[in-house]
């Protein structure tokens, strides 16, 4: 029996994986990801997180087209603002690869929140769900890493909210928060690179 990753090992090695293989992900693993996501806390324990796992090829293509349009604009703007350094170039190349191949990624998970009231014409109401959906998304990402799956959330593919609603048949009281492509990674997992804790925190009050 394979040894499961410990929680700290998983956290410190949960690298963003955008280049994913087209190999199908077993349904039982996808269900395990959503079940793990649902264990996260939600405001007033409302448990309003809702998940759409898109495997149908036509649906994936429609979402991929929306993502590609937004990703292209994002890359163009970032490139025009300031010539990217080598690290930034690698990141943008990965975003571009994902945009060009998203239709081939086997599962696209859309994290949504159901409010019980219309949020179509009320963006402020929709924003309230962030504190309840993002912890669930992080649970999903950590579960994917523990299972050897690549997953990285993006909001670019949801930029055209009306089009996304149409593709997914979302009811008026449900808002999409992010799109998470899931698949087996083409590259290797490894440790993340982050600022040291000494540079990101202070005791008792902020001091430069």
PDB file of C-alpha atoms in Angstrom:
ATOM      1  CA  UNK A   1       0.000   0.000   0.000  1.00  0.00           C
ATOM      2  CA  UNK A   2       1.420   3.380  -1.011  1.00  0.00           C
ATOM      3  CA  UNK A   3       2.254   5.755   1.812  1.00  0.00           C
ATOM      4  CA  UNK A   4      -0.018   8.784   1.794  1.00  0.00           C
ATOM      5  CA  UNK A   5       1.556  12.221   1.834  1.00  0.00           C
ATOM      6  CA  UNK A   6       1.470  14.097   5.126  1.00  0.00           C
ATOM      7  CA  UNK A   7      -0.366  17.412   5.218  1.00  0.00           C
ATOM      8  CA  UNK A   8       2.785  19.561   5.432  1.00  0.00           C
ATOM      9  CA  UNK A   9       4.526  17.615   2.671  1.00  0.00           C
ATOM     10  CA  UNK A  10       1.463  18.148   0.490  1.00  0.00           C
ATOM     11  CA  UNK A  11       1.286  21.890   1.221  1.00  0.00           C
ATOM     12  CA  UNK A  12       4.971  22.504   0.569  1.00  0.00           C
ATOM     13  CA  UNK A  13       4.912  20.539  -2.706  1.00  0.00           C
ATOM     14  CA  UNK A  14       1.602  21.717  -4.186  1.00  0.00           C
ATOM     15  CA  UNK A  15       3.089  23.361  -7.262  1.00  0.00           C
ATOM     16  CA  UNK A  16       0.843  24.905  -9.924  1.00  0.00           C
ATOM     17  CA  UNK A  17       0.604  22.364 -12.760  1.00  0.00           C
ATOM     18  CA  UNK A  18      -0.856  23.825 -15.958  1.00  0.00           C
ATOM     19  CA  UNK A  19       0.543  21.350 -18.472  1.00  0.00           C
ATOM     20  CA  UNK A  20      -1.667  18.294 -18.097  1.00  0.00           C
ATOM     21  CA  UNK A  21      -1.970  15.066 -20.061  1.00  0.00           C
ATOM     22  CA  UNK A  22      -5.198  14.222 -21.931  1.00  0.00           C
ATOM     23  CA  UNK A  23      -5.409  10.838 -20.140  1.00  0.00           C
ATOM     24  CA  UNK A  24      -8.809  10.374 -18.450  1.00  0.00           C
ATOM     25  CA  UNK A  25      -9.020  10.791 -14.689  1.00  0.00           C
ATOM     26  CA  UNK A  26     -11.030   7.994 -13.035  1.00  0.00           C
ATOM     27  CA  UNK A  27     -14.442   9.098 -11.843  1.00  0.00           C
ATOM     28  CA  UNK A  28     -13.803   7.847  -8.320  1.00  0.00           C
ATOM     29  CA  UNK A  29     -10.816  10.205  -8.006  1.00  0.00           C
ATOM     30  CA  UNK A  30     -12.849  13.179  -9.239  1.00  0.00           C
ATOM     31  CA  UNK A  31     -15.540  12.361  -6.690  1.00  0.00           C
ATOM     32  CA  UNK A  32     -12.843  12.148  -4.009  1.00  0.00           C
ATOM     33  CA  UNK A  33     -11.641  15.661  -4.912  1.00  0.00           C
ATOM     34  CA  UNK A  34     -15.123  17.133  -4.590  1.00  0.00           C
ATOM     35  CA  UNK A  35     -15.766  15.288  -1.341  1.00  0.00           C
ATOM     36  CA  UNK A  36     -12.513  16.676   0.080  1.00  0.00           C
ATOM     37  CA  UNK A  37     -13.473  20.172  -1.095  1.00  0.00           C
ATOM     38  CA  UNK A  38     -16.824  19.902   0.666  1.00  0.00           C
ATOM     39  CA  UNK A  39     -15.110  19.337   4.028  1.00  0.00           C
ATOM     40  CA  UNK A  40     -13.965  22.977   4.102  1.00  0.00           C
ATOM     41  CA  UNK A  41     -15.734  25.435   6.428  1.00  0.00           C
ATOM     42  CA  UNK A  42     -18.406  27.753   5.049  1.00  0.00           C
ATOM     43  CA  UNK A  43     -20.031  30.907   6.417  1.00  0.00           C
ATOM     44  CA  UNK A  44     -22.757  30.041   8.945  1.00  0.00           C
ATOM     45  CA  UNK A  45     -22.258  26.427   7.817  1.00  0.00           C
ATOM     46  CA  UNK A  46     -24.472  27.161   4.805  1.00  0.00           C
ATOM     47  CA  UNK A  47     -22.567  24.618   2.675  1.00  0.00           C
ATOM     48  CA  UNK A  48     -23.428  26.494  -0.499  1.00  0.00           C
ATOM     49  CA  UNK A  49     -20.443  25.296  -2.537  1.00  0.00           C
ATOM     50  CA  UNK A  50     -21.501  23.652  -5.785  1.00  0.00           C
ATOM     51  CA  UNK A  51     -19.279  21.913  -8.343  1.00  0.00           C
ATOM     52  CA  UNK A  52     -19.637  21.250 -12.046  1.00  0.00           C
ATOM     53  CA  UNK A  53     -17.149  18.689 -13.366  1.00  0.00           C
ATOM     54  CA  UNK A  54     -17.031  19.079 -17.141  1.00  0.00           C
ATOM     55  CA  UNK A  55     -15.877  15.970 -19.041  1.00  0.00           C
ATOM     56  CA  UNK A  56     -17.969  16.260 -22.201  1.00  0.00           C
ATOM     57  CA  UNK A  57     -15.701  17.169 -25.138  1.00  0.00           C
ATOM     58  CA  UNK A  58     -18.059  19.784 -26.597  1.00  0.00           C
ATOM     59  CA  UNK A  59     -18.535  21.474 -23.233  1.00  0.00           C
ATOM     60  CA  UNK A  60     -14.785  21.494 -22.624  1.00  0.00           C
ATOM     61  CA  UNK A  61     -14.230  23.082 -26.041  1.00  0.00           C
ATOM     62  CA  UNK A  62     -16.735  25.846 -25.342  1.00  0.00           C
ATOM     63  CA  UNK A  63     -15.134  26.677 -21.999  1.00  0.00           C
ATOM     64  CA  UNK A  64     -11.658  26.434 -23.525  1.00  0.00           C
ATOM     65  CA  UNK A  65     -12.586  29.004 -26.179  1.00  0.00           C
ATOM     66  CA  UNK A  66     -13.753  31.462 -23.516  1.00  0.00           C
ATOM     67  CA  UNK A  67     -10.575  30.891 -21.527  1.00  0.00           C
ATOM     68  CA  UNK A  68      -8.330  31.290 -24.573  1.00  0.00           C
ATOM     69  CA  UNK A  69      -9.838  34.668 -25.449  1.00  0.00           C
ATOM     70  CA  UNK A  70      -9.325  35.959 -21.902  1.00  0.00           C
ATOM     71  CA  UNK A  71      -5.860  34.406 -21.521  1.00  0.00           C
ATOM     72  CA  UNK A  72      -4.677  35.972 -24.784  1.00  0.00           C
ATOM     73  CA  UNK A  73      -5.744  39.416 -23.579  1.00  0.00           C
ATOM     74  CA  UNK A  74      -4.063  38.793 -20.223  1.00  0.00           C
ATOM     75  CA  UNK A  75      -0.762  37.752 -21.824  1.00  0.00           C
ATOM     76  CA  UNK A  76      -0.801  40.670 -24.279  1.00  0.00           C
ATOM     77  CA  UNK A  77      -1.415  43.233 -21.533  1.00  0.00           C
ATOM     78  CA  UNK A  78       1.243  41.789 -19.227  1.00  0.00           C
ATOM     79  CA  UNK A  79       3.775  41.689 -22.045  1.00  0.00           C
ATOM     80  CA  UNK A  80       3.060  45.272 -23.128  1.00  0.00           C
ATOM     81  CA  UNK A  81       3.182  46.699 -19.598  1.00  0.00           C
ATOM     82  CA  UNK A  82       6.711  45.538 -18.958  1.00  0.00           C
ATOM     83  CA  UNK A  83       9.007  43.094 -20.789  1.00  0.00           C
ATOM     84  CA  UNK A  84       8.775  39.945 -18.659  1.00  0.00           C
ATOM     85  CA  UNK A  85      11.866  38.539 -17.000  1.00  0.00           C
ATOM     86  CA  UNK A  86      12.807  34.870 -17.388  1.00  0.00           C
ATOM     87  CA  UNK A  87      10.636  33.695 -14.500  1.00  0.00           C
ATOM     88  CA  UNK A  88       7.648  35.657 -15.781  1.00  0.00           C
ATOM     89  CA  UNK A  89       8.206  34.335 -19.289  1.00  0.00           C
ATOM     90  CA  UNK A  90       7.977  30.770 -17.993  1.00  0.00           C
ATOM     91  CA  UNK A  91       4.730  31.539 -16.195  1.00  0.00           C
ATOM     92  CA  UNK A  92       3.193  33.217 -19.252  1.00  0.00           C
ATOM     93  CA  UNK A  93       4.324  30.312 -21.434  1.00  0.00           C
ATOM     94  CA  UNK A  94       2.509  27.906 -19.114  1.00  0.00           C
ATOM     95  CA  UNK A  95      -0.641  30.066 -19.197  1.00  0.00           C
ATOM     96  CA  UNK A  96      -0.424  30.135 -22.998  1.00  0.00           C
ATOM     97  CA  UNK A  97       0.022  26.362 -23.190  1.00  0.00           C
ATOM     98  CA  UNK A  98      -2.992  25.830 -20.971  1.00  0.00           C
ATOM     99  CA  UNK A  99      -5.066  28.211 -23.086  1.00  0.00           C
ATOM    100  CA  UNK A 100      -4.132  26.359 -26.265  1.00  0.00           C
ATOM    101  CA  UNK A 101      -4.765  22.882 -24.842  1.00  0.00           C
ATOM    102  CA  UNK A 102      -7.555  23.298 -22.310  1.00  0.00           C
ATOM    103  CA  UNK A 103     -10.041  21.490 -24.543  1.00  0.00           C
ATOM    104  CA  UNK A 104      -7.834  18.376 -24.259  1.00  0.00           C
ATOM    105  CA  UNK A 105      -7.595  18.394 -20.454  1.00  0.00           C
ATOM    106  CA  UNK A 106      -9.865  15.578 -19.224  1.00  0.00           C
ATOM    107  CA  UNK A 107     -11.750  17.379 -16.459  1.00  0.00           C
ATOM    108  CA  UNK A 108     -12.594  21.037 -15.926  1.00  0.00           C
ATOM    109  CA  UNK A 109     -13.984  21.702 -12.460  1.00  0.00           C
ATOM    110  CA  UNK A 110     -15.986  24.884 -11.986  1.00  0.00           C
ATOM    111  CA  UNK A 111     -16.273  25.979  -8.363  1.00  0.00           C
ATOM    112  CA  UNK A 112     -19.574  27.776  -7.736  1.00  0.00           C
ATOM    113  CA  UNK A 113     -21.544  29.045  -4.776  1.00  0.00           C
ATOM    114  CA  UNK A 114     -25.319  28.942  -4.447  1.00  0.00           C
ATOM    115  CA  UNK A 115     -26.768  31.950  -2.607  1.00  0.00           C
ATOM    116  CA  UNK A 116     -30.487  31.262  -2.584  1.00  0.00           C
ATOM    117  CA  UNK A 117     -31.132  34.655  -4.200  1.00  0.00           C
ATOM    118  CA  UNK A 118     -30.366  36.090  -7.612  1.00  0.00           C
ATOM    119  CA  UNK A 119     -26.822  37.375  -8.083  1.00  0.00           C
ATOM    120  CA  UNK A 120     -26.971  37.974 -11.840  1.00  0.00           C
ATOM    121  CA  UNK A 121     -27.444  41.746 -11.522  1.00  0.00           C
ATOM    122  CA  UNK A 122     -25.890  42.055  -8.077  1.00  0.00           C
ATOM    123  CA  UNK A 123     -22.104  41.507  -8.209  1.00  0.00           C
ATOM    124  CA  UNK A 124     -21.674  42.634  -4.598  1.00  0.00           C
ATOM    125  CA  UNK A 125     -23.984  39.868  -3.429  1.00  0.00           C
ATOM    126  CA  UNK A 126     -21.969  37.378  -5.443  1.00  0.00           C
ATOM    127  CA  UNK A 127     -18.722  38.495  -3.845  1.00  0.00           C
ATOM    128  CA  UNK A 128     -19.984  37.389  -0.422  1.00  0.00           C
ATOM    129  CA  UNK A 129     -19.356  33.761  -1.242  1.00  0.00           C
ATOM    130  CA  UNK A 130     -15.597  34.098  -1.542  1.00  0.00           C
ATOM    131  CA  UNK A 131     -14.896  33.271   2.091  1.00  0.00           C
ATOM    132  CA  UNK A 132     -16.880  30.065   1.730  1.00  0.00           C
ATOM    133  CA  UNK A 133     -15.690  28.832  -1.671  1.00  0.00           C
ATOM    134  CA  UNK A 134     -11.942  29.538  -1.635  1.00  0.00           C
ATOM    135  CA  UNK A 135     -11.162  27.314   1.371  1.00  0.00           C
ATOM    136  CA  UNK A 136     -12.982  24.526  -0.497  1.00  0.00           C
ATOM    137  CA  UNK A 137     -10.907  25.191  -3.621  1.00  0.00           C
ATOM    138  CA  UNK A 138      -7.713  24.907  -1.571  1.00  0.00           C
ATOM    139  CA  UNK A 139      -8.928  21.592  -0.150  1.00  0.00           C
ATOM    140  CA  UNK A 140      -9.451  20.376  -3.705  1.00  0.00           C
ATOM    141  CA  UNK A 141      -5.958  21.458  -4.770  1.00  0.00           C
ATOM    142  CA  UNK A 142      -4.314  19.712  -1.821  1.00  0.00           C
ATOM    143  CA  UNK A 143      -6.365  16.558  -2.399  1.00  0.00           C
ATOM    144  CA  UNK A 144      -5.361  16.573  -6.079  1.00  0.00           C
ATOM    145  CA  UNK A 145      -1.685  16.865  -5.131  1.00  0.00           C
ATOM    146  CA  UNK A 146      -1.994  13.998  -2.651  1.00  0.00           C
ATOM    147  CA  UNK A 147      -3.525  11.851  -5.405  1.00  0.00           C
ATOM    148  CA  UNK A 148      -0.812  12.713  -7.932  1.00  0.00           C
ATOM    149  CA  UNK A 149      -3.088  14.951 -10.001  1.00  0.00           C
ATOM    150  CA  UNK A 150      -2.251  18.399 -11.363  1.00  0.00           C
ATOM    151  CA  UNK A 151      -4.684  21.248 -10.711  1.00  0.00           C
ATOM    152  CA  UNK A 152      -4.404  25.029 -10.841  1.00  0.00           C
ATOM    153  CA  UNK A 153      -7.327  27.457 -10.422  1.00  0.00           C
ATOM    154  CA  UNK A 154      -7.903  30.217 -12.943  1.00  0.00           C
ATOM    155  CA  UNK A 155     -10.492  32.979 -13.154  1.00  0.00           C
ATOM    156  CA  UNK A 156      -9.615  33.998 -16.723  1.00  0.00           C
ATOM    157  CA  UNK A 157     -11.991  31.469 -18.238  1.00  0.00           C
ATOM    158  CA  UNK A 158     -14.896  32.990 -16.317  1.00  0.00           C
ATOM    159  CA  UNK A 159     -14.331  36.582 -17.490  1.00  0.00           C
ATOM    160  CA  UNK A 160     -17.365  36.496 -19.791  1.00  0.00           C
ATOM    161  CA  UNK A 161     -19.870  35.758 -17.055  1.00  0.00           C
ATOM    162  CA  UNK A 162     -22.921  35.724 -19.298  1.00  0.00           C
ATOM    163  CA  UNK A 163     -21.336  33.246 -21.710  1.00  0.00           C
ATOM    164  CA  UNK A 164     -20.223  30.990 -18.863  1.00  0.00           C
ATOM    165  CA  UNK A 165     -23.736  31.023 -17.428  1.00  0.00           C
ATOM    166  CA  UNK A 166     -25.119  29.990 -20.777  1.00  0.00           C
ATOM    167  CA  UNK A 167     -22.632  27.170 -21.294  1.00  0.00           C
ATOM    168  CA  UNK A 168     -23.150  25.752 -17.799  1.00  0.00           C
ATOM    169  CA  UNK A 169     -26.901  26.480 -17.518  1.00  0.00           C
ATOM    170  CA  UNK A 170     -26.328  28.189 -14.167  1.00  0.00           C
ATOM    171  CA  UNK A 171     -29.409  29.307 -12.229  1.00  0.00           C
ATOM    172  CA  UNK A 172     -29.673  32.964 -11.252  1.00  0.00           C
ATOM    173  CA  UNK A 173     -28.744  32.290  -7.637  1.00  0.00           C
ATOM    174  CA  UNK A 174     -25.458  30.539  -8.448  1.00  0.00           C
ATOM    175  CA  UNK A 175     -22.146  32.305  -9.159  1.00  0.00           C
ATOM    176  CA  UNK A 176     -19.001  30.724 -10.628  1.00  0.00           C
ATOM    177  CA  UNK A 177     -15.753  31.598  -8.828  1.00  0.00           C
ATOM    178  CA  UNK A 178     -12.994  29.710 -10.600  1.00  0.00           C
ATOM    179  CA  UNK A 179     -12.208  27.061 -13.169  1.00  0.00           C
ATOM    180  CA  UNK A 180      -9.833  24.256 -12.162  1.00  0.00           C
ATOM    181  CA  UNK A 181      -8.390  22.058 -14.942  1.00  0.00           C
ATOM    182  CA  UNK A 182      -7.570  18.625 -13.488  1.00  0.00           C
ATOM    183  CA  UNK A 183      -5.416  15.907 -14.996  1.00  0.00           C
ATOM    184  CA  UNK A 184      -2.194  13.972 -14.725  1.00  0.00           C
ATOM    185  CA  UNK A 185       0.780  16.334 -14.964  1.00  0.00           C
ATOM    186  CA  UNK A 186       3.175  16.286 -17.896  1.00  0.00           C
ATOM    187  CA  UNK A 187       6.001  17.585 -15.708  1.00  0.00           C
ATOM    188  CA  UNK A 188       7.257  16.701 -12.262  1.00  0.00           C
ATOM    189  CA  UNK A 189       5.970  17.857  -8.932  1.00  0.00           C
ATOM    190  CA  UNK A 190       8.402  19.721  -6.765  1.00  0.00           C
ATOM    191  CA  UNK A 191       8.653  22.177  -3.890  1.00  0.00           C
ATOM    192  CA  UNK A 192       7.042  25.586  -4.278  1.00  0.00           C
ATOM    193  CA  UNK A 193       9.151  28.750  -4.074  1.00  0.00           C
ATOM    194  CA  UNK A 194       7.744  31.268  -1.628  1.00  0.00           C
ATOM    195  CA  UNK A 195       8.955  34.247   0.392  1.00  0.00           C
ATOM    196  CA  UNK A 196      10.359  33.321   3.808  1.00  0.00           C
ATOM    197  CA  UNK A 197       7.969  33.807   6.691  1.00  0.00           C
ATOM    198  CA  UNK A 198      10.259  36.487   8.178  1.00  0.00           C
ATOM    199  CA  UNK A 199       9.454  38.734   5.198  1.00  0.00           C
ATOM    200  CA  UNK A 200       5.703  38.311   5.347  1.00  0.00           C
ATOM    201  CA  UNK A 201       4.710  38.683   8.992  1.00  0.00           C
ATOM    202  CA  UNK A 202       5.191  40.838  12.092  1.00  0.00           C
ATOM    203  CA  UNK A 203       4.353  40.281  15.731  1.00  0.00           C
ATOM    204  CA  UNK A 204       1.623  42.456  17.306  1.00  0.00           C
ATOM    205  CA  UNK A 205       1.773  45.375  14.798  1.00  0.00           C
ATOM    206  CA  UNK A 206       3.120  46.127  11.324  1.00  0.00           C
ATOM    207  CA  UNK A 207       6.747  47.262  11.201  1.00  0.00           C
ATOM    208  CA  UNK A 208       8.795  47.865   8.058  1.00  0.00           C
TER     209      UNK A 208
END
